[in-house]
PDB file of C-alpha atoms in Angstrom:
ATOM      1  CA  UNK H   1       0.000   0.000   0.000  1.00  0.00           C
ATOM      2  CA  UNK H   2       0.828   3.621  -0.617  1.00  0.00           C
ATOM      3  CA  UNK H   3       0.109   6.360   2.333  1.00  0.00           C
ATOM      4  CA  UNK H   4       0.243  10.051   2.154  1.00  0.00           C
ATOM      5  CA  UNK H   5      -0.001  12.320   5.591  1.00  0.00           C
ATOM      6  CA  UNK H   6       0.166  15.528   5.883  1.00  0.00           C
ATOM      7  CA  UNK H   7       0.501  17.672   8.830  1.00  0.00           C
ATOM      8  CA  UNK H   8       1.575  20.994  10.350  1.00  0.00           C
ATOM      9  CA  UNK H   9      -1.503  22.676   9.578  1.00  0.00           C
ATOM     10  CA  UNK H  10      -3.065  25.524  12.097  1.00  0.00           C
ATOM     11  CA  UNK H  11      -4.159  28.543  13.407  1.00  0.00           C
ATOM     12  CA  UNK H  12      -2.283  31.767  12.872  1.00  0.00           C
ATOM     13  CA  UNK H  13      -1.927  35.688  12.453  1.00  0.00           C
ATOM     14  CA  UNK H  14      -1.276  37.569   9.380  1.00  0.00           C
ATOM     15  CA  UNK H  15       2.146  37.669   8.665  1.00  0.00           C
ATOM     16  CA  UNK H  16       2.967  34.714  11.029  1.00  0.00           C
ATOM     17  CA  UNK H  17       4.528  31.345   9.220  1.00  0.00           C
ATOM     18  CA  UNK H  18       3.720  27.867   9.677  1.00  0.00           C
ATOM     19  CA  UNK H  19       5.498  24.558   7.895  1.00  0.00           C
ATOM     20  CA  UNK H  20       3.685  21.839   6.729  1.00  0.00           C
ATOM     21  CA  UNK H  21       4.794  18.148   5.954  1.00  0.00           C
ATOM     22  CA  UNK H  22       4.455  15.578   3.670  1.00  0.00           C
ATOM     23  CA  UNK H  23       5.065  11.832   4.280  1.00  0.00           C
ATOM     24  CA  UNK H  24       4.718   9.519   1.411  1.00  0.00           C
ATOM     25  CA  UNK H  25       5.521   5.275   2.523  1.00  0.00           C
ATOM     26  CA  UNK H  26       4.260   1.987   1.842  1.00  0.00           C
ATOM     27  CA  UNK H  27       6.947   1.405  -1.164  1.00  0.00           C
ATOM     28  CA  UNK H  28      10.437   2.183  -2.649  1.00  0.00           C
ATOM     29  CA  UNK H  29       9.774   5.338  -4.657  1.00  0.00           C
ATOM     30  CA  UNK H  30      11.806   6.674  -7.677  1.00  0.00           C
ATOM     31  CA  UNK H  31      11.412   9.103 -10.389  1.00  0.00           C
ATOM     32  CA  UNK H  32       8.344  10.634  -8.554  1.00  0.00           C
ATOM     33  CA  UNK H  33       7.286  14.199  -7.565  1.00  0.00           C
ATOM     34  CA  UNK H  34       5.527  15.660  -5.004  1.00  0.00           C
ATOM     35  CA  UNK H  35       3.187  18.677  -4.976  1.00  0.00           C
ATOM     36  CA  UNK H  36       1.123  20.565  -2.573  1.00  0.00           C
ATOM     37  CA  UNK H  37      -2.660  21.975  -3.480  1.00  0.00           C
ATOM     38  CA  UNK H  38      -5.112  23.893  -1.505  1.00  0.00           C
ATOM     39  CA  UNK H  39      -8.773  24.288  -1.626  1.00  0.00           C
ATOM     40  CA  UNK H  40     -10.918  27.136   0.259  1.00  0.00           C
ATOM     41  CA  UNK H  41     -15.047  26.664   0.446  1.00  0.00           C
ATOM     42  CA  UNK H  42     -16.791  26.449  -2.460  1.00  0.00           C
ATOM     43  CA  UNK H  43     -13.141  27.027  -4.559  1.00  0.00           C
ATOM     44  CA  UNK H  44     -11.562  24.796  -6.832  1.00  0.00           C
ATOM     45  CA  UNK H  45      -8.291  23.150  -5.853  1.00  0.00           C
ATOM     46  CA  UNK H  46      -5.724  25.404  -6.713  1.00  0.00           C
ATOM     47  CA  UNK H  47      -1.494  24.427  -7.361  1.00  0.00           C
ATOM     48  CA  UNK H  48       0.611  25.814  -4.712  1.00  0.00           C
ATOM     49  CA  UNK H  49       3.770  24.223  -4.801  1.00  0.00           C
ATOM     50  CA  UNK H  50       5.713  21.183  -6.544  1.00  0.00           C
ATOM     51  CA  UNK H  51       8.699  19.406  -6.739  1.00  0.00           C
ATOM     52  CA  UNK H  52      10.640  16.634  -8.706  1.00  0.00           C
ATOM     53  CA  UNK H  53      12.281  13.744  -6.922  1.00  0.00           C
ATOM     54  CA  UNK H  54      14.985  13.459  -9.554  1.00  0.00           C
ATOM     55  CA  UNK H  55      16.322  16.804 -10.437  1.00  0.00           C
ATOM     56  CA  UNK H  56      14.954  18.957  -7.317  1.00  0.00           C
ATOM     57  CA  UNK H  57      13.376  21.330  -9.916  1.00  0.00           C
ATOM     58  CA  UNK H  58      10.602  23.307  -8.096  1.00  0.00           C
ATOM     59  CA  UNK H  59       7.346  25.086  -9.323  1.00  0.00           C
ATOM     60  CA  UNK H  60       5.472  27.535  -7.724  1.00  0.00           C
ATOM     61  CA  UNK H  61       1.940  29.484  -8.183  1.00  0.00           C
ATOM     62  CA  UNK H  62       2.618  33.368  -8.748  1.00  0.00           C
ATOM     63  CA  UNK H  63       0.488  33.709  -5.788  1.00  0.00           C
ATOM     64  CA  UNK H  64       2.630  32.589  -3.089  1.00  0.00           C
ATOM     65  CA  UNK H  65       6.080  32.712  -4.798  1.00  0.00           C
ATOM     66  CA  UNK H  66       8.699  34.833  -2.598  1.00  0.00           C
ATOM     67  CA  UNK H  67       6.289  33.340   0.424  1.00  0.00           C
ATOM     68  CA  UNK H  68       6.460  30.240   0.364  1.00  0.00           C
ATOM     69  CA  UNK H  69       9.102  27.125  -0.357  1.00  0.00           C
ATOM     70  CA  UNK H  70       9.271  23.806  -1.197  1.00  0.00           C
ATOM     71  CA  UNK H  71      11.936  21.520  -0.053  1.00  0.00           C
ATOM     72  CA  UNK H  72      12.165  17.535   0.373  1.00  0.00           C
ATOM     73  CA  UNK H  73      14.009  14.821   2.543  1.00  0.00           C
ATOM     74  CA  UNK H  74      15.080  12.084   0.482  1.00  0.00           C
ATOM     75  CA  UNK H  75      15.964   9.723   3.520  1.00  0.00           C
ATOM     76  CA  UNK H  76      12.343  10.009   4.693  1.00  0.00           C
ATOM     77  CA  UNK H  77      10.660  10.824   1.305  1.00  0.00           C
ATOM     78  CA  UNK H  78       9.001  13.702   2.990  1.00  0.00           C
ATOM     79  CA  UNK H  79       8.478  17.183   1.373  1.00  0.00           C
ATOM     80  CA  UNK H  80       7.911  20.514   3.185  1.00  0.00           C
ATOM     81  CA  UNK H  81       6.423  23.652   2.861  1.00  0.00           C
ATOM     82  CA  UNK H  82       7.664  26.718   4.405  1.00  0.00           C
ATOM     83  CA  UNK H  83       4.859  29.319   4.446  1.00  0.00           C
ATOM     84  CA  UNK H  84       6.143  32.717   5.598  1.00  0.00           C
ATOM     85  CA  UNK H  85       4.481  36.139   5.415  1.00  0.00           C
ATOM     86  CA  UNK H  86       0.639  34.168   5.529  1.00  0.00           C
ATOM     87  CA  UNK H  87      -2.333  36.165   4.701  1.00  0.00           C
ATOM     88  CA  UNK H  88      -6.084  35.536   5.179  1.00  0.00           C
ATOM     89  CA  UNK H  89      -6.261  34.374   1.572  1.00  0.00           C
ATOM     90  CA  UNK H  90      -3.958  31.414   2.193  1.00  0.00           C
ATOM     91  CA  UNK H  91      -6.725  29.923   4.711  1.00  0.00           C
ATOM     92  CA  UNK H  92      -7.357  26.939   2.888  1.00  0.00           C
ATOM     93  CA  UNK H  93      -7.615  22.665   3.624  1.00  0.00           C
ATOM     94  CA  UNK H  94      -3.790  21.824   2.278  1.00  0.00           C
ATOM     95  CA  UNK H  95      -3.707  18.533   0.443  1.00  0.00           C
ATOM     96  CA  UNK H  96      -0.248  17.046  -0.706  1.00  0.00           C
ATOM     97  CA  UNK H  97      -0.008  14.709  -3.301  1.00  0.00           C
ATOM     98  CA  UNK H  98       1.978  12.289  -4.969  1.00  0.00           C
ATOM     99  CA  UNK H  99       2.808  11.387  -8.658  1.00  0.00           C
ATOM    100  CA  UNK H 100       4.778   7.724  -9.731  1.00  0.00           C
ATOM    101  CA  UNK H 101       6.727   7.402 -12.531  1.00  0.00           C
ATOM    102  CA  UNK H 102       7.238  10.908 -13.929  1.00  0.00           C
ATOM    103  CA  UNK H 103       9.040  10.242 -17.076  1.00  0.00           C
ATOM    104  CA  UNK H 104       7.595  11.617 -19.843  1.00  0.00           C
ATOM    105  CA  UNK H 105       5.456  14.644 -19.772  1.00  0.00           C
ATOM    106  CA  UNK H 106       4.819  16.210 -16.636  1.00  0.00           C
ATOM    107  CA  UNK H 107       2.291  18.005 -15.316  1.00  0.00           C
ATOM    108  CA  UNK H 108       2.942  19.541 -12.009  1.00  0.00           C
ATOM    109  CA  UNK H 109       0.453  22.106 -11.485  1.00  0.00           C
ATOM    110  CA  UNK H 110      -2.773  19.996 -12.935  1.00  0.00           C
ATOM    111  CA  UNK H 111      -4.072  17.772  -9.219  1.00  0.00           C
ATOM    112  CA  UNK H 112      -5.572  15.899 -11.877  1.00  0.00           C
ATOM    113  CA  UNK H 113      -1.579  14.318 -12.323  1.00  0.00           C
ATOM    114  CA  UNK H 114      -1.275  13.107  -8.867  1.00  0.00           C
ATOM    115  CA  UNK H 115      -1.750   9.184  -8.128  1.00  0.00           C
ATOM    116  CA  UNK H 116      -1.995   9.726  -4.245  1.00  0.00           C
ATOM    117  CA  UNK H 117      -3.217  12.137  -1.714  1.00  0.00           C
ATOM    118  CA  UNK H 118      -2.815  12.680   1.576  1.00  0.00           C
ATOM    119  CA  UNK H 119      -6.252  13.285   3.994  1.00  0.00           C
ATOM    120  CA  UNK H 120      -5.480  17.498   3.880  1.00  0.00           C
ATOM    121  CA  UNK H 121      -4.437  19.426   7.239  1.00  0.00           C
ATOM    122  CA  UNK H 122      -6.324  22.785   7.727  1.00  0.00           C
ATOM    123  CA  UNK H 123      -4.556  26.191   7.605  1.00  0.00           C
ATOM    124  CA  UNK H 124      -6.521  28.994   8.904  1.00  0.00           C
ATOM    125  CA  UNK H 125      -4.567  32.764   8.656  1.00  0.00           C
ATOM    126  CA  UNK H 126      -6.578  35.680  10.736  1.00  0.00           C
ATOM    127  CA  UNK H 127      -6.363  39.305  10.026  1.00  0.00           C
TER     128      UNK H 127
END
């Protein structure tokens, strides 16, 4: 089996930071990516940030670039995301998921892509 937790998710004031994480187990992994979505009520799932196991290469929606960052773990196949300088539109459930076998054409900012997800860990942001 293949699980997917995230967690790290919370409470906080505008302008505060919070980090979330990403565990991915249940098999040996390779040539995979990772990528991190958020949906708000009655919004579409939205791309926030992504990342490829193989090269590092990261991706990032314009709305959060310069805020937040991506960065992985290979020895625990975890992925993180460091959000700094939050605001109330960032409240959002934050869902990471996870993409096998990425050879070929990729698609890193479609959640359509991903394979797995993760149950989603709440991140509220008060003004």
């Amino acid at each position: 089996q293949v699980e997917v937790v995230e967690s790290g998710g919370g409470l906080v004031q505008a302008g505060g930071s919070l980090r979330l994480s990403c565990t991915a187990s249940g098999r040996t992994f390779s040539n995979y990516a990772m990528g991190w979505f958020r949906q708000a009520p009655g919004k579409e799932r939205e791309f926030v940030a992504a990342i490829n196991w193989s090269g590092g290469s990261t991706y990032y929606a314009d709305s959060v670039k310069g805020r937040f960052t991506i960065s992985r773990d290979n020895a625990e196949i975890t992925v993180y995301l460091q959000m700094n300088s939050l605001k109330p539109e960032d409240t959002a459930a934050y869902y990471c998921g996870l993409r096998l076998r990425t050879g070929g054409s990729a698609y890193y900012t479609h959640d359509w892509w991903y394979t797995y997800w993760g149950q989603g860990t709440q991140v509220t942001v008060s003004s």
